[in-house]
CSV table of C-alpha atoms in Angstrom, one decimal:
chain,number,residue,atom,x,y,z
A,1,MET,CA,90.5,69.9,80.3
A,2,ALA,CA,88.1,70.1,77.3
A,3,ALA,CA,91.0,69.8,75.0
A,4,ALA,CA,92.4,66.9,76.9
A,5,VAL,CA,89.1,65.0,76.7
A,6,ARG,CA,88.7,65.8,73.0
A,7,ILE,CA,92.2,64.4,72.3
A,8,ARG,CA,91.5,61.3,74.4
A,9,ASP,CA,88.3,60.7,72.4
A,10,ARG,CA,89.8,61.2,68.9
A,11,ALA,CA,93.5,60.3,69.2
A,12,PRO,CA,94.9,56.8,68.6
A,13,ALA,CA,94.9,54.4,71.6
A,14,GLY,CA,97.9,54.8,73.7
A,15,THR,CA,98.3,58.5,73.1
A,16,GLU,CA,99.9,60.2,76.1
A,17,ILE,CA,98.2,63.4,77.3
A,18,ILE,CA,99.8,65.7,79.9
A,19,VAL,CA,98.0,68.6,81.5
A,20,TYR,CA,100.4,71.2,83.0
A,21,GLU,CA,98.8,73.4,85.6
A,22,GLN,CA,101.0,75.9,87.4
A,23,SER,CA,98.8,76.2,90.5
A,24,GLY,CA,98.1,73.4,92.9
A,25,ARG,CA,94.6,72.7,91.7
A,26,LEU,CA,92.8,72.2,88.4
A,27,GLY,CA,89.7,74.1,87.3
A,28,GLY,CA,90.7,77.7,87.0
A,29,LYS,CA,87.6,79.8,87.8
A,30,LEU,CA,85.4,76.8,88.2
A,31,ARG,CA,85.7,76.4,92.0
A,32,THR,CA,82.9,75.2,94.3
A,33,GLY,CA,83.1,76.2,97.9
A,34,ASP,CA,81.0,75.9,101.1
A,35,ILE,CA,79.5,78.3,103.5
A,36,ALA,CA,77.6,77.3,106.6
A,37,GLY,CA,77.1,73.8,105.2
A,38,THR,CA,75.7,75.1,101.8
A,39,GLN,CA,77.5,74.7,98.5
A,40,VAL,CA,78.3,78.1,96.9
A,41,GLU,CA,80.4,78.7,93.8
A,42,ARG,CA,83.6,80.7,94.4
A,43,GLY,CA,83.8,81.3,90.6
A,44,ALA,CA,81.4,80.8,87.7
A,45,GLU,CA,78.1,79.8,88.9
A,46,SER,CA,76.4,78.6,85.8
A,47,MET,CA,76.7,78.0,82.0
A,48,LEU,CA,74.5,78.7,79.0
A,49,MET,CA,72.3,75.9,77.9
A,50,SER,CA,72.0,76.8,74.2
A,51,SER,CA,74.4,77.7,71.4
A,52,PRO,CA,73.5,80.4,68.9
A,53,ASP,CA,72.2,77.8,66.3
A,54,GLY,CA,69.6,76.5,68.8
A,55,GLY,CA,71.5,73.3,69.8
A,56,GLU,CA,72.9,72.6,73.1
A,57,SER,CA,75.9,74.6,74.1
A,58,ALA,CA,79.4,73.1,74.0
A,59,ALA,CA,79.4,73.1,77.9
A,60,ILE,CA,76.2,71.1,78.1
A,61,ARG,CA,77.4,68.6,75.4
A,62,PHE,CA,80.6,68.4,77.4
A,63,ALA,CA,78.8,67.7,80.7
A,64,ARG,CA,76.7,65.0,79.0
A,65,ARG,CA,79.8,63.4,77.5
A,66,LEU,CA,81.2,63.3,81.1
A,67,GLY,CA,78.1,61.5,82.4
A,68,LEU,CA,76.8,64.6,84.3
A,69,GLY,CA,73.6,65.1,82.3
A,70,ASP,CA,71.4,64.0,85.2
A,71,SER,CA,73.2,66.5,87.5
A,72,LEU,CA,72.1,69.5,85.5
A,73,VAL,CA,70.0,72.0,87.6
A,74,HIS,CA,68.5,75.3,86.6
A,75,PRO,CA,67.8,78.6,88.4
A,76,ALA,CA,64.4,79.5,89.6
A,77,ALA,CA,62.3,81.6,87.1
A,78,ILE,CA,62.3,84.8,89.1
A,79,PRO,CA,63.4,88.2,87.9
A,80,ALA,CA,66.5,90.3,88.6
A,81,ALA,CA,66.7,94.1,89.2
A,82,LEU,CA,68.9,97.1,88.8
A,83,ALA,CA,69.8,99.2,91.8
A,84,ILE,CA,69.1,102.8,90.7
A,85,GLY,CA,69.0,105.8,93.0
A,86,GLY,CA,68.1,103.9,96.1
A,87,LYS,CA,65.5,101.7,94.4
A,88,LEU,CA,65.5,98.2,92.9
A,89,GLU,CA,64.0,98.4,89.5
A,90,ARG,CA,63.2,95.3,87.5
A,91,VAL,CA,65.4,94.6,84.5
A,92,PRO,CA,63.3,95.4,81.5
A,93,ALA,CA,62.2,92.5,79.4
A,94,GLY,CA,63.3,91.8,75.9
A,95,THR,CA,66.8,93.3,76.0
A,96,LEU,CA,69.9,91.8,74.3
A,97,VAL,CA,72.6,91.9,77.1
A,98,GLY,CA,70.8,95.1,78.2
A,99,VAL,CA,70.4,96.7,74.8
A,100,PRO,CA,66.7,97.3,74.3
A,101,GLY,CA,64.9,96.6,71.1
A,102,ASP,CA,61.8,98.5,72.3
A,103,LEU,CA,62.4,101.8,74.2
A,104,SER,CA,59.0,101.8,75.6
A,105,THR,CA,59.8,99.0,77.9
A,106,LEU,CA,62.4,100.9,79.9
A,107,GLY,CA,60.1,102.4,82.5
A,108,ALA,CA,61.9,104.1,85.4
A,109,VAL,CA,65.2,102.5,84.5
A,110,ALA,CA,66.4,105.0,81.9
A,111,THR,CA,65.1,107.8,79.6
A,112,PRO,CA,66.4,107.7,76.0
A,113,THR,CA,67.4,110.9,74.2
A,114,ALA,CA,64.5,112.8,72.6
A,115,ASP,CA,65.6,112.0,69.1
A,116,ALA,CA,66.8,108.5,69.8
A,117,ASP,CA,67.7,106.0,67.1
A,118,ARG,CA,66.6,107.8,63.9
A,119,ASP,CA,67.0,106.0,60.6
A,120,GLU,CA,69.8,107.9,58.8
A,121,GLY,CA,69.6,105.9,55.6
A,122,HIS,CA,72.6,103.6,56.1
A,123,PRO,CA,73.6,100.6,58.3
A,124,LEU,CA,74.9,101.3,61.8
A,125,LEU,CA,78.3,99.8,61.0
A,126,ALA,CA,80.4,99.2,57.9
A,127,GLU,CA,81.3,95.6,57.0
A,128,GLY,CA,84.0,94.4,59.3
A,129,GLU,CA,83.8,97.5,61.6
A,130,ASP,CA,84.1,97.0,65.3
A,131,ILE,CA,83.3,99.7,68.0
A,132,ALA,CA,82.7,99.8,71.7
A,133,VAL,CA,79.3,98.7,72.9
A,134,GLY,CA,78.9,101.9,74.8
A,135,GLU,CA,79.8,104.1,71.9
A,136,LEU,CA,77.0,102.6,69.8
A,137,VAL,CA,74.4,102.7,72.5
A,138,ARG,CA,75.3,106.3,73.6
A,139,THR,CA,75.1,107.4,69.9
A,140,ARG,CA,71.7,105.8,69.3
A,141,TYR,CA,69.9,105.8,72.7
A,142,GLY,CA,71.7,108.3,75.0
A,143,ALA,CA,73.9,108.1,78.1
A,144,GLU,CA,71.2,107.0,80.6
A,145,VAL,CA,70.5,103.7,78.7
A,146,ALA,CA,74.2,103.1,78.4
A,147,ASP,CA,75.0,103.9,82.0
A,148,ARG,CA,72.1,102.4,83.8
A,149,LEU,CA,71.2,99.4,81.7
A,150,VAL,CA,73.9,98.2,79.3
A,151,ASP,CA,76.9,99.0,81.5
A,152,PRO,CA,75.8,96.9,84.5
A,153,MET,CA,74.6,94.1,82.3
A,154,LEU,CA,78.0,93.8,80.5
A,155,GLY,CA,79.7,94.5,83.8
A,156,GLY,CA,78.0,91.5,85.4
A,157,VAL,CA,79.6,89.3,82.8
A,158,TYR,CA,82.9,90.9,82.1
A,159,ALA,CA,83.5,93.3,85.1
A,160,GLY,CA,84.2,95.8,82.3
A,161,ARG,CA,82.8,99.1,81.0
A,162,ALA,CA,80.7,99.2,77.9
A,163,ASP,CA,82.6,102.1,76.6
A,164,ARG,CA,85.7,99.9,76.3
A,165,LEU,CA,84.3,96.5,75.4
A,166,SER,CA,84.2,95.2,71.8
A,167,LEU,CA,80.7,94.9,70.2
A,168,ALA,CA,82.0,92.1,67.8
A,169,THR,CA,83.5,90.1,70.6
A,170,THR,CA,80.9,90.5,73.5
A,171,MET,CA,77.7,90.7,71.3
A,172,PRO,CA,78.5,89.1,67.9
A,173,ALA,CA,74.9,88.6,66.9
A,174,LEU,CA,74.2,92.4,67.3
A,175,ALA,CA,77.4,93.3,65.5
A,176,ARG,CA,76.2,91.2,62.5
A,177,THR,CA,72.8,92.8,62.3
A,178,ALA,CA,74.2,96.3,62.9
A,179,ARG,CA,76.0,95.9,59.6
A,180,THR,CA,72.6,95.6,57.7
A,181,GLU,CA,70.1,97.5,59.9
A,182,HIS,CA,69.7,101.3,60.0
A,183,THR,CA,68.5,101.6,63.7
A,184,LEU,CA,69.8,100.0,66.9
A,185,ALA,CA,66.3,98.8,67.8
A,186,GLY,CA,66.0,97.2,64.4
A,187,ALA,CA,69.4,95.5,64.9
A,188,VAL,CA,68.4,94.2,68.3
A,189,ARG,CA,65.2,92.8,67.0
A,190,ALA,CA,66.9,91.3,64.0
A,191,ALA,CA,69.5,89.6,66.2
A,192,GLN,CA,66.7,88.3,68.5
A,193,ALA,CA,64.8,87.0,65.5
A,194,ALA,CA,67.9,85.2,64.2
A,195,SER,CA,68.4,83.5,67.5
A,196,VAL,CA,67.1,79.9,67.7
A,197,ARG,CA,65.9,78.7,71.1
A,198,ALA,CA,64.5,75.3,71.8
A,199,PRO,CA,61.0,75.7,73.3
A,200,GLY,CA,61.0,75.1,77.1
A,201,ARG,CA,64.7,74.9,77.4
A,202,PRO,CA,66.1,77.0,80.3
A,203,ILE,CA,68.7,79.6,79.6
A,204,PHE,CA,71.2,78.6,82.3
A,205,ALA,CA,72.3,75.5,84.1
A,206,SER,CA,74.6,74.4,86.9
A,207,LEU,CA,75.5,71.1,88.3
A,208,ALA,CA,74.1,69.6,91.5
A,209,GLY,CA,77.5,68.7,92.6
A,210,GLY,CA,78.9,72.1,91.9
A,211,MET,CA,80.7,73.4,88.9
A,212,SER,CA,83.9,71.8,90.1
A,213,SER,CA,82.5,68.5,89.4
A,214,LEU,CA,82.9,69.2,85.7
A,215,ILE,CA,86.7,69.4,86.2
A,216,GLY,CA,87.0,66.2,88.3
A,217,ALA,CA,85.0,64.3,85.7
A,218,ALA,CA,87.0,65.7,82.8
A,219,ALA,CA,90.3,64.8,84.5
A,220,ALA,CA,89.1,61.3,84.9
A,221,ALA,CA,87.7,60.9,81.4
A,222,SER,CA,90.9,62.4,79.8
A,223,GLY,CA,93.2,59.8,81.3
A,224,ALA,CA,95.8,62.6,81.3
A,225,ARG,CA,98.8,62.8,83.5
A,226,ILE,CA,98.2,65.9,85.6
A,227,SER,CA,101.3,68.0,86.4
A,228,LEU,CA,100.5,70.5,89.3
A,229,GLY,CA,102.5,73.3,90.7
A,230,LEU,CA,105.2,73.3,88.0
A,231,PRO,CA,104.7,76.1,85.4
A,232,VAL,CA,105.7,76.0,81.8
A,233,ARG,CA,108.2,78.8,81.5
A,234,GLU,CA,109.2,78.5,77.8
A,235,LEU,CA,108.4,76.8,74.5
A,236,GLN,CA,111.1,75.7,72.0
A,237,ARG,CA,110.7,74.3,68.7
A,238,THR,CA,112.5,70.9,68.0
A,239,ALA,CA,113.0,68.7,65.0
A,240,HIS,CA,110.2,66.4,66.3
A,241,GLY,CA,107.8,68.7,68.0
A,242,TRP,CA,108.1,71.0,71.1
A,243,ARG,CA,110.3,71.2,74.2
A,244,LEU,CA,108.8,72.6,77.3
A,245,LEU,CA,111.0,74.2,79.9
A,246,LEU,CA,109.3,73.8,83.3
A,247,GLY,CA,109.9,75.4,86.7
A,248,PRO,CA,112.3,78.0,87.9
A,249,VAL,CA,115.8,78.8,86.7
A,250,PRO,CA,118.4,77.4,87.3
A,251,MET,CA,116.6,74.2,88.2
A,252,SER,CA,114.5,73.9,85.0
A,253,GLN,CA,113.2,70.5,83.9
A,254,THR,CA,112.2,69.7,80.3
A,255,ASP,CA,109.6,67.7,78.6
A,256,ASP,CA,109.6,66.9,74.8
A,257,VAL,CA,106.1,66.6,73.3
A,258,ASP,CA,104.6,66.3,69.8
A,259,ALA,CA,102.1,69.1,70.0
A,260,VAL,CA,100.9,71.8,72.5
A,261,VAL,CA,97.5,73.4,73.3
A,262,LEU,CA,98.4,76.7,75.0
A,263,ALA,CA,95.3,77.4,77.2
A,264,VAL,CA,96.6,80.2,79.5
A,265,PRO,CA,95.9,83.9,80.0
A,266,ALA,CA,97.3,86.5,77.6
A,267,SER,CA,100.4,87.6,79.5
A,268,PRO,CA,101.9,84.1,79.9
A,269,ALA,CA,100.8,83.1,76.5
A,270,ALA,CA,102.6,86.1,75.0
A,271,ARG,CA,105.7,85.4,77.1
A,272,MET,CA,105.9,81.8,75.9
A,273,LEU,CA,105.2,82.7,72.3
A,274,ALA,CA,107.9,85.4,72.3
A,275,GLY,CA,110.5,82.8,71.6
A,276,VAL,CA,108.4,81.2,68.9
A,277,ASP,CA,106.8,84.1,67.0
A,278,LEU,CA,107.2,87.7,68.0
A,279,SER,CA,104.3,88.9,65.9
A,280,ALA,CA,101.8,86.4,67.4
A,281,ALA,CA,103.0,87.5,70.9
A,282,ALA,CA,102.6,91.2,70.1
A,283,GLU,CA,98.9,90.6,69.1
A,284,ILE,CA,98.2,88.8,72.3
A,285,GLU,CA,100.1,90.8,75.0
A,286,VAL,CA,97.9,94.0,74.5
A,287,LEU,CA,94.9,92.2,76.2
A,288,GLY,CA,94.0,93.7,79.5
A,289,TYR,CA,92.3,92.1,82.5
A,290,ALA,CA,90.0,93.2,85.3
A,291,SER,CA,90.4,92.1,88.9
A,292,VAL,CA,87.3,91.2,90.8
A,293,ALA,CA,86.4,89.6,94.2
A,294,LEU,CA,83.4,87.6,95.5
A,295,ALA,CA,82.0,87.7,98.9
A,296,ALA,CA,79.5,85.3,100.3
A,297,PHE,CA,77.3,85.7,103.4
A,298,ALA,CA,75.3,83.2,105.4
A,299,LEU,CA,72.5,85.2,106.9
A,300,PRO,CA,70.3,83.8,109.6
A,301,PRO,CA,67.3,81.6,108.6
A,302,GLY,CA,64.3,83.7,107.7
A,303,THR,CA,66.2,86.8,106.7
A,304,GLU,CA,63.8,88.7,104.3
A,305,LEU,CA,65.0,89.6,100.9
A,306,PRO,CA,63.1,91.1,97.9
A,307,GLU,CA,61.4,88.5,95.6
A,308,LEU,CA,64.3,88.6,93.1
A,309,SER,CA,67.1,86.4,92.1
A,310,GLY,CA,69.4,89.3,92.7
A,311,PHE,CA,70.4,92.7,91.3
A,312,LEU,CA,73.1,94.5,89.2
A,313,VAL,CA,74.6,97.9,90.2
A,314,PRO,CA,75.4,100.6,87.6
A,315,PRO,CA,78.9,102.1,88.1
A,316,GLU,CA,77.3,105.5,88.6
A,317,GLU,CA,76.0,104.4,91.9
A,318,GLY,CA,79.6,104.5,93.2
A,319,THR,CA,79.6,101.2,95.1
A,320,LEU,CA,82.2,98.6,95.2
A,321,VAL,CA,79.4,96.0,95.0
A,322,LYS,CA,78.6,95.6,91.3
A,323,ALA,CA,76.1,92.7,91.6
A,324,ALA,CA,74.4,90.5,94.2
A,325,THR,CA,72.8,87.1,93.9
A,326,PHE,CA,70.3,85.7,96.3
A,327,PHE,CA,71.9,82.3,96.0
A,328,THR,CA,69.6,80.1,97.9
A,329,ARG,CA,66.6,81.7,96.2
A,330,LYS,CA,68.1,81.6,92.7
A,331,TRP,CA,69.2,78.0,93.1
A,332,SER,CA,66.3,76.4,94.9
A,333,HIS,CA,68.0,73.0,95.1
A,334,LEU,CA,70.3,74.5,97.7
A,335,ALA,CA,67.6,76.0,99.9
A,336,THR,CA,66.3,74.2,103.0
A,337,GLY,CA,63.5,75.4,105.3
A,338,ASP,CA,65.6,76.0,108.3
A,339,GLY,CA,69.0,76.6,106.6
A,340,PRO,CA,70.8,80.0,106.2
A,341,VAL,CA,69.9,82.5,103.6
A,342,ILE,CA,73.0,82.7,101.3
A,343,VAL,CA,73.9,86.0,99.4
A,344,ARG,CA,76.9,86.3,97.1
A,345,VAL,CA,78.1,89.7,95.9
A,346,SER,CA,80.6,90.6,93.2
A,347,LEU,CA,83.1,93.4,93.9
A,348,GLY,CA,85.1,95.5,91.5
A,349,ARG,CA,85.1,96.6,87.9
A,350,ASP,CA,87.9,97.2,85.4
A,351,GLY,CA,90.1,99.9,86.7
A,352,GLU,CA,89.1,99.5,90.3
A,353,GLN,CA,92.0,97.3,91.4
A,354,GLU,CA,93.0,99.7,94.1
A,355,ARG,CA,89.6,99.5,95.8
A,356,LEU,CA,90.2,95.7,96.2
A,357,ARG,CA,93.5,96.0,98.0
A,358,TYR,CA,92.0,95.8,101.5
A,359,ASP,CA,92.2,92.7,103.5
A,360,ASP,CA,89.4,90.2,103.5
A,361,SER,CA,87.7,91.4,106.7
A,362,VAL,CA,87.5,95.0,105.3
A,363,LEU,CA,86.2,93.9,101.9
A,364,ALA,CA,83.5,91.7,103.6
A,365,ALA,CA,82.5,94.5,106.0
A,366,THR,CA,82.3,97.0,103.0
A,367,ALA,CA,80.3,94.5,101.0
A,368,HIS,CA,77.9,93.8,103.8
A,369,ALA,CA,77.3,97.4,104.6
A,370,GLU,CA,76.8,98.4,100.9
A,371,LEU,CA,74.4,95.4,100.4
A,372,GLY,CA,72.3,96.7,103.2
A,373,ASN,CA,72.2,100.2,101.8
A,374,LEU,CA,71.4,99.0,98.3
A,375,LEU,CA,68.5,96.9,99.8
A,376,ASP,CA,67.5,99.8,102.0
A,377,THR,CA,67.4,97.6,105.1
A,378,GLU,CA,69.6,96.8,108.0
A,379,LEU,CA,70.8,93.3,107.3
A,380,PRO,CA,71.6,91.0,110.3
A,381,GLN,CA,75.3,90.1,110.7
A,382,PRO,CA,76.3,87.0,108.9
A,383,THR,CA,76.9,83.7,110.7
A,384,ALA,CA,79.7,83.0,108.2
A,385,SER,CA,81.3,84.7,105.3
A,386,TRP,CA,84.2,84.3,102.9
A,387,VAL,CA,86.0,86.4,100.2
A,388,GLN,CA,87.4,84.9,97.0
A,389,ARG,CA,89.7,87.1,95.0
A,390,TRP,CA,90.3,86.7,91.2
A,391,GLY,CA,93.2,89.0,90.5
A,392,GLY,CA,93.4,89.7,86.8
A,393,GLY,CA,90.5,87.3,86.3
A,394,LEU,CA,88.5,88.6,83.4
A,395,PRO,CA,89.8,89.5,80.0
A,396,GLN,CA,88.7,93.0,78.7
A,397,TYR,CA,88.1,92.7,74.9
A,398,ALA,CA,88.8,96.1,73.3
A,399,PRO,CA,87.4,96.8,69.8
A,400,GLY,CA,89.5,94.9,67.3
A,401,HIS,CA,90.1,91.9,69.6
A,402,LEU,CA,88.9,89.4,67.0
A,403,ASP,CA,91.2,90.7,64.3
A,404,ARG,CA,94.2,90.6,66.7
A,405,VAL,CA,93.4,87.0,67.7
A,406,ALA,CA,93.1,86.1,63.9
A,407,LEU,CA,96.4,87.7,63.2
A,408,ALA,CA,98.1,85.8,66.0
A,409,ARG,CA,96.6,82.5,64.9
A,410,ALA,CA,97.6,83.2,61.3
A,411,ALA,CA,101.2,83.8,62.4
A,412,LEU,CA,101.2,80.4,64.2
A,413,ASN,CA,100.2,78.7,61.0
A,414,ASP,CA,104.1,78.7,60.4
A,415,HIS,CA,104.5,76.7,63.6
A,416,PRO,CA,102.2,73.7,63.3
A,417,GLY,CA,101.4,71.6,66.3
A,418,LEU,CA,100.7,74.7,68.5
A,419,ALA,CA,97.2,75.9,69.1
A,420,LEU,CA,95.8,78.7,71.3
A,421,ALA,CA,92.7,78.2,73.5
A,422,GLY,CA,90.8,79.8,76.3
A,423,ALA,CA,89.1,83.0,77.4
A,424,ALA,CA,92.0,85.2,76.4
A,425,PHE,CA,91.1,84.4,72.7
A,426,ASP,CA,87.5,83.1,72.3
A,427,GLY,CA,85.4,84.6,75.1
A,428,VAL,CA,84.5,84.2,78.7
A,429,GLY,CA,81.9,81.6,79.9
A,430,VAL,CA,82.1,77.9,80.2
A,431,PRO,CA,80.7,77.2,76.7
A,432,ALA,CA,83.1,79.4,74.9
A,433,CYS,CA,86.1,78.0,76.8
A,434,VAL,CA,85.0,74.4,76.1
A,435,ALA,CA,84.5,75.0,72.4
A,436,SER,CA,87.8,76.8,72.3
A,437,GLY,CA,89.6,73.9,73.9
A,438,GLU,CA,87.8,71.4,71.6
A,439,LYS,CA,88.7,73.4,68.4
A,440,ALA,CA,92.4,73.6,69.5
A,441,ALA,CA,92.4,69.9,70.1
A,442,ASP,CA,91.1,69.3,66.7
A,443,ASP,CA,93.8,71.5,65.2
A,444,VAL,CA,96.7,69.6,66.8
A,445,LEU,CA,95.1,66.3,66.0
A,446,LYS,CA,94.9,67.2,62.3
A,447,TYR,CA,98.6,68.1,62.5
A,448,LEU,CA,99.6,64.9,64.1
A,449,GLU,CA,97.6,62.9,61.5
A,450,LYS,CA,99.6,64.5,58.7
A,451,ARG,CA,103.0,63.6,60.3
């Protein structure tokens, strides 16, 4: 949708834009739902306010472009915790996605190794090197810091394990400073110092009308023809552009277009690219995905919860619940004095697909029971609940991901008018996806201008 709006803004008047969506609804993992009369996100609940250079993020600029600037809302300034050994421990301050720059701040959360993070006289990483986040943290700080702090923090974003996630992709600022600094603490502090943040600007934002309002506004602003429920099965190069084969065999339809932005997950992207460039397809198809589920509970008014926005759960705790958000406390614009207390929990990590294969009632009951155990209290039964599944929903960026994407895009230089966009290539999160779509739109517009 970001690509469609960008093309509408910059293409000549009269340009026809078509958005093909194989499902029956737009928006992907931006989906706003309802529980007991309260608006609760069934997917991404917020977006970053700032970009690394200190300006507004691509998502915030996009929201303003769509006339939604006045709808931006921000979470309450209350802390989060980690569930460790039956207790909720406050997340230590001053970390970079869980990686501490000062080991003295860890408290009861984790104990670093005795000889942690010695200066060995050379940078942590060679130029261009990429390793798993967990490997770096374990080597420098020890297993407890990796397992109890970094793993749950990264898991909250990617539903993945730190030992399998690329440092360069998930924490690019730290990867850059690790190529010059001799200690991990020094690299974290250098990355934090290089970050530019506007004074007083909140870190996250959502929309008062729900994150889905971004999609409705984008569809309207793009003026695109929206094609729902008819998947694109194949791309073919033609003398004048591209032919799209739509729908099932043997009743396929075709559309001929000038250029294509391919903004789909890795597997269908690789399948469509296989008929265009096998080398590009091969680089993309190796990307794995984690399946997750969300469960929301409307608890009776007045249900007592800790004074937190929520908590994260390290994998070593063994629970299916990996995170919980006290939704009506975190997003105070949703709270009413006599309304329900809403808690949303996230279930499942990479490699735990089997644990999610129970029906919704079993998943909800498991989540409710585990939530009570983690809070060390007997929670009342919910007055309403729902389960939202995201099968294969979150890409798992293994070390070397950026190089593989660069190789795929380089291969597509021989096929102008075709650009890749989306979380499969450029990162999860609304700002990353918006920026990716806008860049892909710019690429195809440059091609069309040269024709």
